[in-house]
PDB file of C-alpha atoms in Angstrom:
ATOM      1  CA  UNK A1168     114.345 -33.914  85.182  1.00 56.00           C
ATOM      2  CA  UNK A1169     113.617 -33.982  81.133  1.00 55.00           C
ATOM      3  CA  UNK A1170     111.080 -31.977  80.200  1.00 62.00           C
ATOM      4  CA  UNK A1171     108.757 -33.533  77.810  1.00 66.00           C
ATOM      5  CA  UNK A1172     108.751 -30.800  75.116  1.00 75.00           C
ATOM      6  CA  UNK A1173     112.400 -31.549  74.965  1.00 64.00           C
ATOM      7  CA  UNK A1174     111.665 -35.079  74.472  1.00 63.00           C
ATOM      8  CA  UNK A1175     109.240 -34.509  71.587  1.00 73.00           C
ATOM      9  CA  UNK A1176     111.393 -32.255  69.931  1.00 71.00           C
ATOM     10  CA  UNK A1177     114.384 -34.847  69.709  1.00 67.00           C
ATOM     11  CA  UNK A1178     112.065 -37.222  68.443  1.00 69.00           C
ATOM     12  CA  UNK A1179     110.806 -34.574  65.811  1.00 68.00           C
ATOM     13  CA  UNK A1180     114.710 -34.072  64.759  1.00 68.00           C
ATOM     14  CA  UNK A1181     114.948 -38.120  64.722  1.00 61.00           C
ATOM     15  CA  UNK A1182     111.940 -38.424  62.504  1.00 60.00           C
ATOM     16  CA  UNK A1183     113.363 -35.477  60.276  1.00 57.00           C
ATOM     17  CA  UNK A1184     116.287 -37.160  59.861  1.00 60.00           C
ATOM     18  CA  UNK A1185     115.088 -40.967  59.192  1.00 54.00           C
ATOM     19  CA  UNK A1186     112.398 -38.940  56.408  1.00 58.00           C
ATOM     20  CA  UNK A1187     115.406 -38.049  54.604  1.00 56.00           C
ATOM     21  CA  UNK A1188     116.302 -41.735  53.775  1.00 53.00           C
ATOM     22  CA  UNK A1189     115.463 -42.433  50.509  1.00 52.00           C
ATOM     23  CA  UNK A1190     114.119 -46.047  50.755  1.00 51.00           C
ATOM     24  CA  UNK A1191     111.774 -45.650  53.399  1.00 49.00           C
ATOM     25  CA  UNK A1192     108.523 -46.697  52.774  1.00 65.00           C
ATOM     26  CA  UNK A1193     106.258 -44.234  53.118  1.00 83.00           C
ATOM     27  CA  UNK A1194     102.686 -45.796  54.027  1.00 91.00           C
ATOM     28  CA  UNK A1195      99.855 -45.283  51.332  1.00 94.00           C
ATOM     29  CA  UNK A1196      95.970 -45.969  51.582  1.00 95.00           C
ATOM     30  CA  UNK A1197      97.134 -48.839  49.285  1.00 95.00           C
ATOM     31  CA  UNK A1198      98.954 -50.394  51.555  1.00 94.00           C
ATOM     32  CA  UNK A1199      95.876 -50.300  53.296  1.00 94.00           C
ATOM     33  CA  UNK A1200      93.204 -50.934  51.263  1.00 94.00           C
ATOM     34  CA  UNK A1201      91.285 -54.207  50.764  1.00 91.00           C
ATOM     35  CA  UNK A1202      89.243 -55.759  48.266  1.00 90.00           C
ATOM     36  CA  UNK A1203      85.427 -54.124  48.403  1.00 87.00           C
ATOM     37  CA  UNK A1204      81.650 -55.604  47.366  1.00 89.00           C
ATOM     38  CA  UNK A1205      80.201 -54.368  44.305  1.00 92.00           C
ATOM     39  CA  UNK A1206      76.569 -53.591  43.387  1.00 92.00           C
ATOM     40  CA  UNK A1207      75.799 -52.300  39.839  1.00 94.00           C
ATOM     41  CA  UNK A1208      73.245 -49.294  39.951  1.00 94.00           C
ATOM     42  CA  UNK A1209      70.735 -51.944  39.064  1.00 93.00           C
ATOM     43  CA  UNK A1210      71.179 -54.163  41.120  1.00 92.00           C
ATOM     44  CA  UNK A1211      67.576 -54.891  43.169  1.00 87.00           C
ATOM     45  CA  UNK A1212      67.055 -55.242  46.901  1.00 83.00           C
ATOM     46  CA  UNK A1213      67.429 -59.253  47.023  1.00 83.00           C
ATOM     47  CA  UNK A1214      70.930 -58.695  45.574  1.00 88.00           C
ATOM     48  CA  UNK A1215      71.883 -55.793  47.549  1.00 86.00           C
ATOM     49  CA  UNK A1216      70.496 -57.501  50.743  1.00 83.00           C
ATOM     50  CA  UNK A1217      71.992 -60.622  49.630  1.00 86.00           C
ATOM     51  CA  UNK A1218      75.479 -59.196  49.487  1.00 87.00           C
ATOM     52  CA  UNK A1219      75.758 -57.826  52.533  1.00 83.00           C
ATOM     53  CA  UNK A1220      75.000 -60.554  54.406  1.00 81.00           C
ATOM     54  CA  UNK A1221      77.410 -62.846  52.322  1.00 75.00           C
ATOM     55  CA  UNK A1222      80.342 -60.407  53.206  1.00 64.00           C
ATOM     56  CA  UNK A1223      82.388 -59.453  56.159  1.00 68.00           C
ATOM     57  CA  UNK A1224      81.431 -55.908  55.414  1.00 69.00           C
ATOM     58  CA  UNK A1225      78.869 -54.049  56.338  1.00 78.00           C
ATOM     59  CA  UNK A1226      79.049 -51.693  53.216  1.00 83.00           C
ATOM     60  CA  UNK A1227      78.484 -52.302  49.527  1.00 86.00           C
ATOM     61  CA  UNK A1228      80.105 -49.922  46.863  1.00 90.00           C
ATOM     62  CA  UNK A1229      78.209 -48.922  43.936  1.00 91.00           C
ATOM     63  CA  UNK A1230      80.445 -48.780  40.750  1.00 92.00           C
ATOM     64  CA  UNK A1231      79.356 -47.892  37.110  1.00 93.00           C
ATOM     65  CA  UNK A1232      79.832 -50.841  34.886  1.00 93.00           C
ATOM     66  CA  UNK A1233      83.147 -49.751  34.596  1.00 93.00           C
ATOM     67  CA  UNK A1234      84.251 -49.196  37.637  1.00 91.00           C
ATOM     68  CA  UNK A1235      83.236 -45.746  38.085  1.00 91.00           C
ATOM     69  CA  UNK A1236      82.389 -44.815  41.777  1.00 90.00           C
ATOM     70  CA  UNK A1237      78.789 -43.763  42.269  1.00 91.00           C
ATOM     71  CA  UNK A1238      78.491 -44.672  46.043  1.00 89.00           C
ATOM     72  CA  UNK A1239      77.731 -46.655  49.108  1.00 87.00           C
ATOM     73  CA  UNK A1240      74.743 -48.701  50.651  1.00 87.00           C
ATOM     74  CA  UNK A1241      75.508 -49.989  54.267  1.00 83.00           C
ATOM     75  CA  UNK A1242      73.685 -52.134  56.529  1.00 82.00           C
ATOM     76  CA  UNK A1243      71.757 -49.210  58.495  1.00 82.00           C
ATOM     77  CA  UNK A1244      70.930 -47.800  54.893  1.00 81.00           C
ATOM     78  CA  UNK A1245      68.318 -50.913  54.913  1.00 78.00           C
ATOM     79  CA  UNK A1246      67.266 -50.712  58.439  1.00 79.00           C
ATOM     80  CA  UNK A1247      66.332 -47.160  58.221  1.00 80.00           C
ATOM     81  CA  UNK A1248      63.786 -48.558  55.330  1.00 75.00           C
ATOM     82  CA  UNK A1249      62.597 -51.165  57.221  1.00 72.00           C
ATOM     83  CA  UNK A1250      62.076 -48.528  60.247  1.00 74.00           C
ATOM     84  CA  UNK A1251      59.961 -46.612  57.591  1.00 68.00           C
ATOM     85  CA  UNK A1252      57.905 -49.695  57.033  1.00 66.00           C
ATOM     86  CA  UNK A1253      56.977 -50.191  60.727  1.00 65.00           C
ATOM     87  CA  UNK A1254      55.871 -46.408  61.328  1.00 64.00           C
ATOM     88  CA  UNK A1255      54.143 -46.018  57.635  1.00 61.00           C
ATOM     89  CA  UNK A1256      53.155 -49.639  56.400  1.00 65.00           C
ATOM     90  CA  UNK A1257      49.993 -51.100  58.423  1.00 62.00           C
ATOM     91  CA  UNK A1258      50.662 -54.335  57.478  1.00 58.00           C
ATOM     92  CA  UNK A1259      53.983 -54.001  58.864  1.00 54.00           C
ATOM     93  CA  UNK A1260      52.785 -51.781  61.819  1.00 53.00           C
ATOM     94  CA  UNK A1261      50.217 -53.899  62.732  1.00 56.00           C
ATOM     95  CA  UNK A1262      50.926 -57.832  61.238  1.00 56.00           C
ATOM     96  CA  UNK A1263      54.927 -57.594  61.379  1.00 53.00           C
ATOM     97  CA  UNK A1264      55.388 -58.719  58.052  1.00 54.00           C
ATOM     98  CA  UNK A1265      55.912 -57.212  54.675  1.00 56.00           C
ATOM     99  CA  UNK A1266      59.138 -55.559  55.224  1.00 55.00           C
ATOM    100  CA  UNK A1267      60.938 -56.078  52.177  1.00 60.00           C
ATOM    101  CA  UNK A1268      57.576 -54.605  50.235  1.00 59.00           C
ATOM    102  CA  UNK A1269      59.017 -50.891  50.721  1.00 59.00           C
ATOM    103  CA  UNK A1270      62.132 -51.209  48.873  1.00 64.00           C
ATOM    104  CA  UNK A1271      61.896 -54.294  46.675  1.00 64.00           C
ATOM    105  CA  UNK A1272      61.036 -52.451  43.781  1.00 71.00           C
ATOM    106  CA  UNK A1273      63.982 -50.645  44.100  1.00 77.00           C
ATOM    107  CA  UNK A1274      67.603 -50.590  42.512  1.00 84.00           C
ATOM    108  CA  UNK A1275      71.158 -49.781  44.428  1.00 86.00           C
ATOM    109  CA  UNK A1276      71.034 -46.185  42.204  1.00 87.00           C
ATOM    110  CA  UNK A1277      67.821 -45.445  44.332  1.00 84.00           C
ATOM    111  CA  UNK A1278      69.741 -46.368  47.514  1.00 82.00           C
ATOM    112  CA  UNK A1279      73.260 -45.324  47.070  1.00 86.00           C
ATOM    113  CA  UNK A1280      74.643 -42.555  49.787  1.00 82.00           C
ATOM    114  CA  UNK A1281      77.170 -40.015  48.070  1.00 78.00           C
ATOM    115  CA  UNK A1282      80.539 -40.688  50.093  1.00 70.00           C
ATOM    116  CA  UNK A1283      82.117 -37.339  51.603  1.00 73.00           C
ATOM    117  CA  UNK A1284      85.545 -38.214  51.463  1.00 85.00           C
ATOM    118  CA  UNK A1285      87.463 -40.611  48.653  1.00 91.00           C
ATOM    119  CA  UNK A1286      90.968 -40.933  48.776  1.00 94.00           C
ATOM    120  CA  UNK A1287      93.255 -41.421  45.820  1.00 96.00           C
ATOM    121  CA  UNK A1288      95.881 -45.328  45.844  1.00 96.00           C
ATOM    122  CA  UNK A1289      98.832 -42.587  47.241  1.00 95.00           C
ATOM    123  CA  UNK A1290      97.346 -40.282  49.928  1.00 96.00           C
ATOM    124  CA  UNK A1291      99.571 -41.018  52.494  1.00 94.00           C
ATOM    125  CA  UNK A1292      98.002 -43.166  55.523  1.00 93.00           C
ATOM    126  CA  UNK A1293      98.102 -40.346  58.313  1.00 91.00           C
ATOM    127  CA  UNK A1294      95.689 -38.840  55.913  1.00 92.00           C
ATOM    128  CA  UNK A1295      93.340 -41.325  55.702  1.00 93.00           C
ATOM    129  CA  UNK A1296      93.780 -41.928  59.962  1.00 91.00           C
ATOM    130  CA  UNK A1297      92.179 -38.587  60.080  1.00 90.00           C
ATOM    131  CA  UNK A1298      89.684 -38.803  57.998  1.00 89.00           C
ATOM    132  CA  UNK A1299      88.380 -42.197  59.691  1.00 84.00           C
ATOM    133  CA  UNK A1300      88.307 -40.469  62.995  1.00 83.00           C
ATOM    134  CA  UNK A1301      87.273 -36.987  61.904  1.00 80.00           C
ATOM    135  CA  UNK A1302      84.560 -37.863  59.774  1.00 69.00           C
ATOM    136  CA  UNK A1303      83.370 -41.496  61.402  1.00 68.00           C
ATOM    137  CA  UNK A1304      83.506 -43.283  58.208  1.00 72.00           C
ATOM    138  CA  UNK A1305      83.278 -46.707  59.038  1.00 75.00           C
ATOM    139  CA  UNK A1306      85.379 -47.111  55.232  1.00 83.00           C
ATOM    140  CA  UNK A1307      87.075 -45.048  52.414  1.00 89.00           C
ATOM    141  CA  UNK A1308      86.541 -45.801  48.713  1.00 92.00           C
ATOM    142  CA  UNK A1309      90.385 -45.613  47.384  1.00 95.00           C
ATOM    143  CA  UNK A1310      90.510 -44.427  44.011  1.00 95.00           C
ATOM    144  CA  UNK A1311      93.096 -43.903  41.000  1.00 94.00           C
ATOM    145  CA  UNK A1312      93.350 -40.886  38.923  1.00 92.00           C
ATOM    146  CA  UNK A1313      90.442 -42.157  36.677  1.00 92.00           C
ATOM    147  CA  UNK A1314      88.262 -42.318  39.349  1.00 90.00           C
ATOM    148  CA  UNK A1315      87.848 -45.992  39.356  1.00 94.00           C
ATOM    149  CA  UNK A1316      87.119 -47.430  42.561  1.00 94.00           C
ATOM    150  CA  UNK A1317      90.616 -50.192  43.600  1.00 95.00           C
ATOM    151  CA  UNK A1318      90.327 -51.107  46.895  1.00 93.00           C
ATOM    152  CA  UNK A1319      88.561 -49.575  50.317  1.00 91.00           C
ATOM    153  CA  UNK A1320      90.257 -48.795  53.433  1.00 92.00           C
ATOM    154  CA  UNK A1321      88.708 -49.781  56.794  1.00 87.00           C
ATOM    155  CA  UNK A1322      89.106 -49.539  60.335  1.00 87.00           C
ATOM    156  CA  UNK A1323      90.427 -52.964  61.146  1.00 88.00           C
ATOM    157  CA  UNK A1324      92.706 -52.837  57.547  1.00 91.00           C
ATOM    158  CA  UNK A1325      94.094 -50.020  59.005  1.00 91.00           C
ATOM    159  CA  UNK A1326      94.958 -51.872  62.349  1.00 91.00           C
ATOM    160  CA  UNK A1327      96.148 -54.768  60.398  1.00 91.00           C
ATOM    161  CA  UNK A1328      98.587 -52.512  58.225  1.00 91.00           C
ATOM    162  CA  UNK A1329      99.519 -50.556  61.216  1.00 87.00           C
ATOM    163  CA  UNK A1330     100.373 -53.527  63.709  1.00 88.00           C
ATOM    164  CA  UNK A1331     103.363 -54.325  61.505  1.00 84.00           C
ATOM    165  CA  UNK A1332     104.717 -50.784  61.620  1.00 79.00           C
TER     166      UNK A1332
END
């Protein structure tokens, strides 16, 4: 009988040896990355609420006018404020109305979450696996070397990209 350390160390010398090929494609969070929804730090609530609900995401980036990253409002970002506005807001507590009154009056740079973890267009994809399950981010702002915001990598991107592989 094989043992299976034996087997995983001929397929470590097999993956040595196909790493040495000089064409291989080596998968980036580019290859990954899709296109993401913008918000402007001014942006007000009916906007921010607006796009979130328009998209297939469930996150918004926030992006200096020129494409600076700033960071991220997400769909439980909003329902922790209208959870607020049920425990602190009689006419919410009491009437169940008035939810939008608490953050209205606010912009996306009163909002935004700082994002723990950015990745640059060529950190390679095993890199951004771990961070997705490590840190439970539910996306991953991909960035160039200016720090200007290109794409974001998700979960199901990352299935997509990976099924072909």
């Amino acid at each position: 009988m094989v043992k299976p350390d034996y087997l995983k160390e001929i397929r470590r010398e097999d993956a040595l040896t196909i790493s040495g090929i000089k064409d291989l494609k080596r998968l980036t969070a580019k290859d990954a990355m899709i296109k993401p929804v913008f918000l402007l730090p001014d942006d007000d609530g009916d906007k921010i609420i607006k796009k979130l609900k328009a998209e297939e995401t469930k996150v918004c980036i926030v992006v200096t006018k020129d494409k600076k990253f700033v960071g991220e409002i997400n769909e439980e970002d909003l329902i922790k404020l209208f959870l607020i506005q049920v425990k602190y807001e009689p006419l919410t507590e009491i009437l169940n109305i008035g939810y939008k009154r608490g953050f209205a009056h606010m912009r996306a740079v009163d909002l935004v979450n700082k994002h723990k973890a950015t990745v640059e267009l060529g950190t390679p994809i095993n890199r951004v696996i771990e961070l997705v399950y490590k840190e439970g981010f539910q996306y991953i702002p991909v960035l160039d070397k200016a720090k200007v915001v290109k794409g974001v990598v998700t979960p199901s991107s990352l299935l997509n990209l990976l099924e072909r592989y």
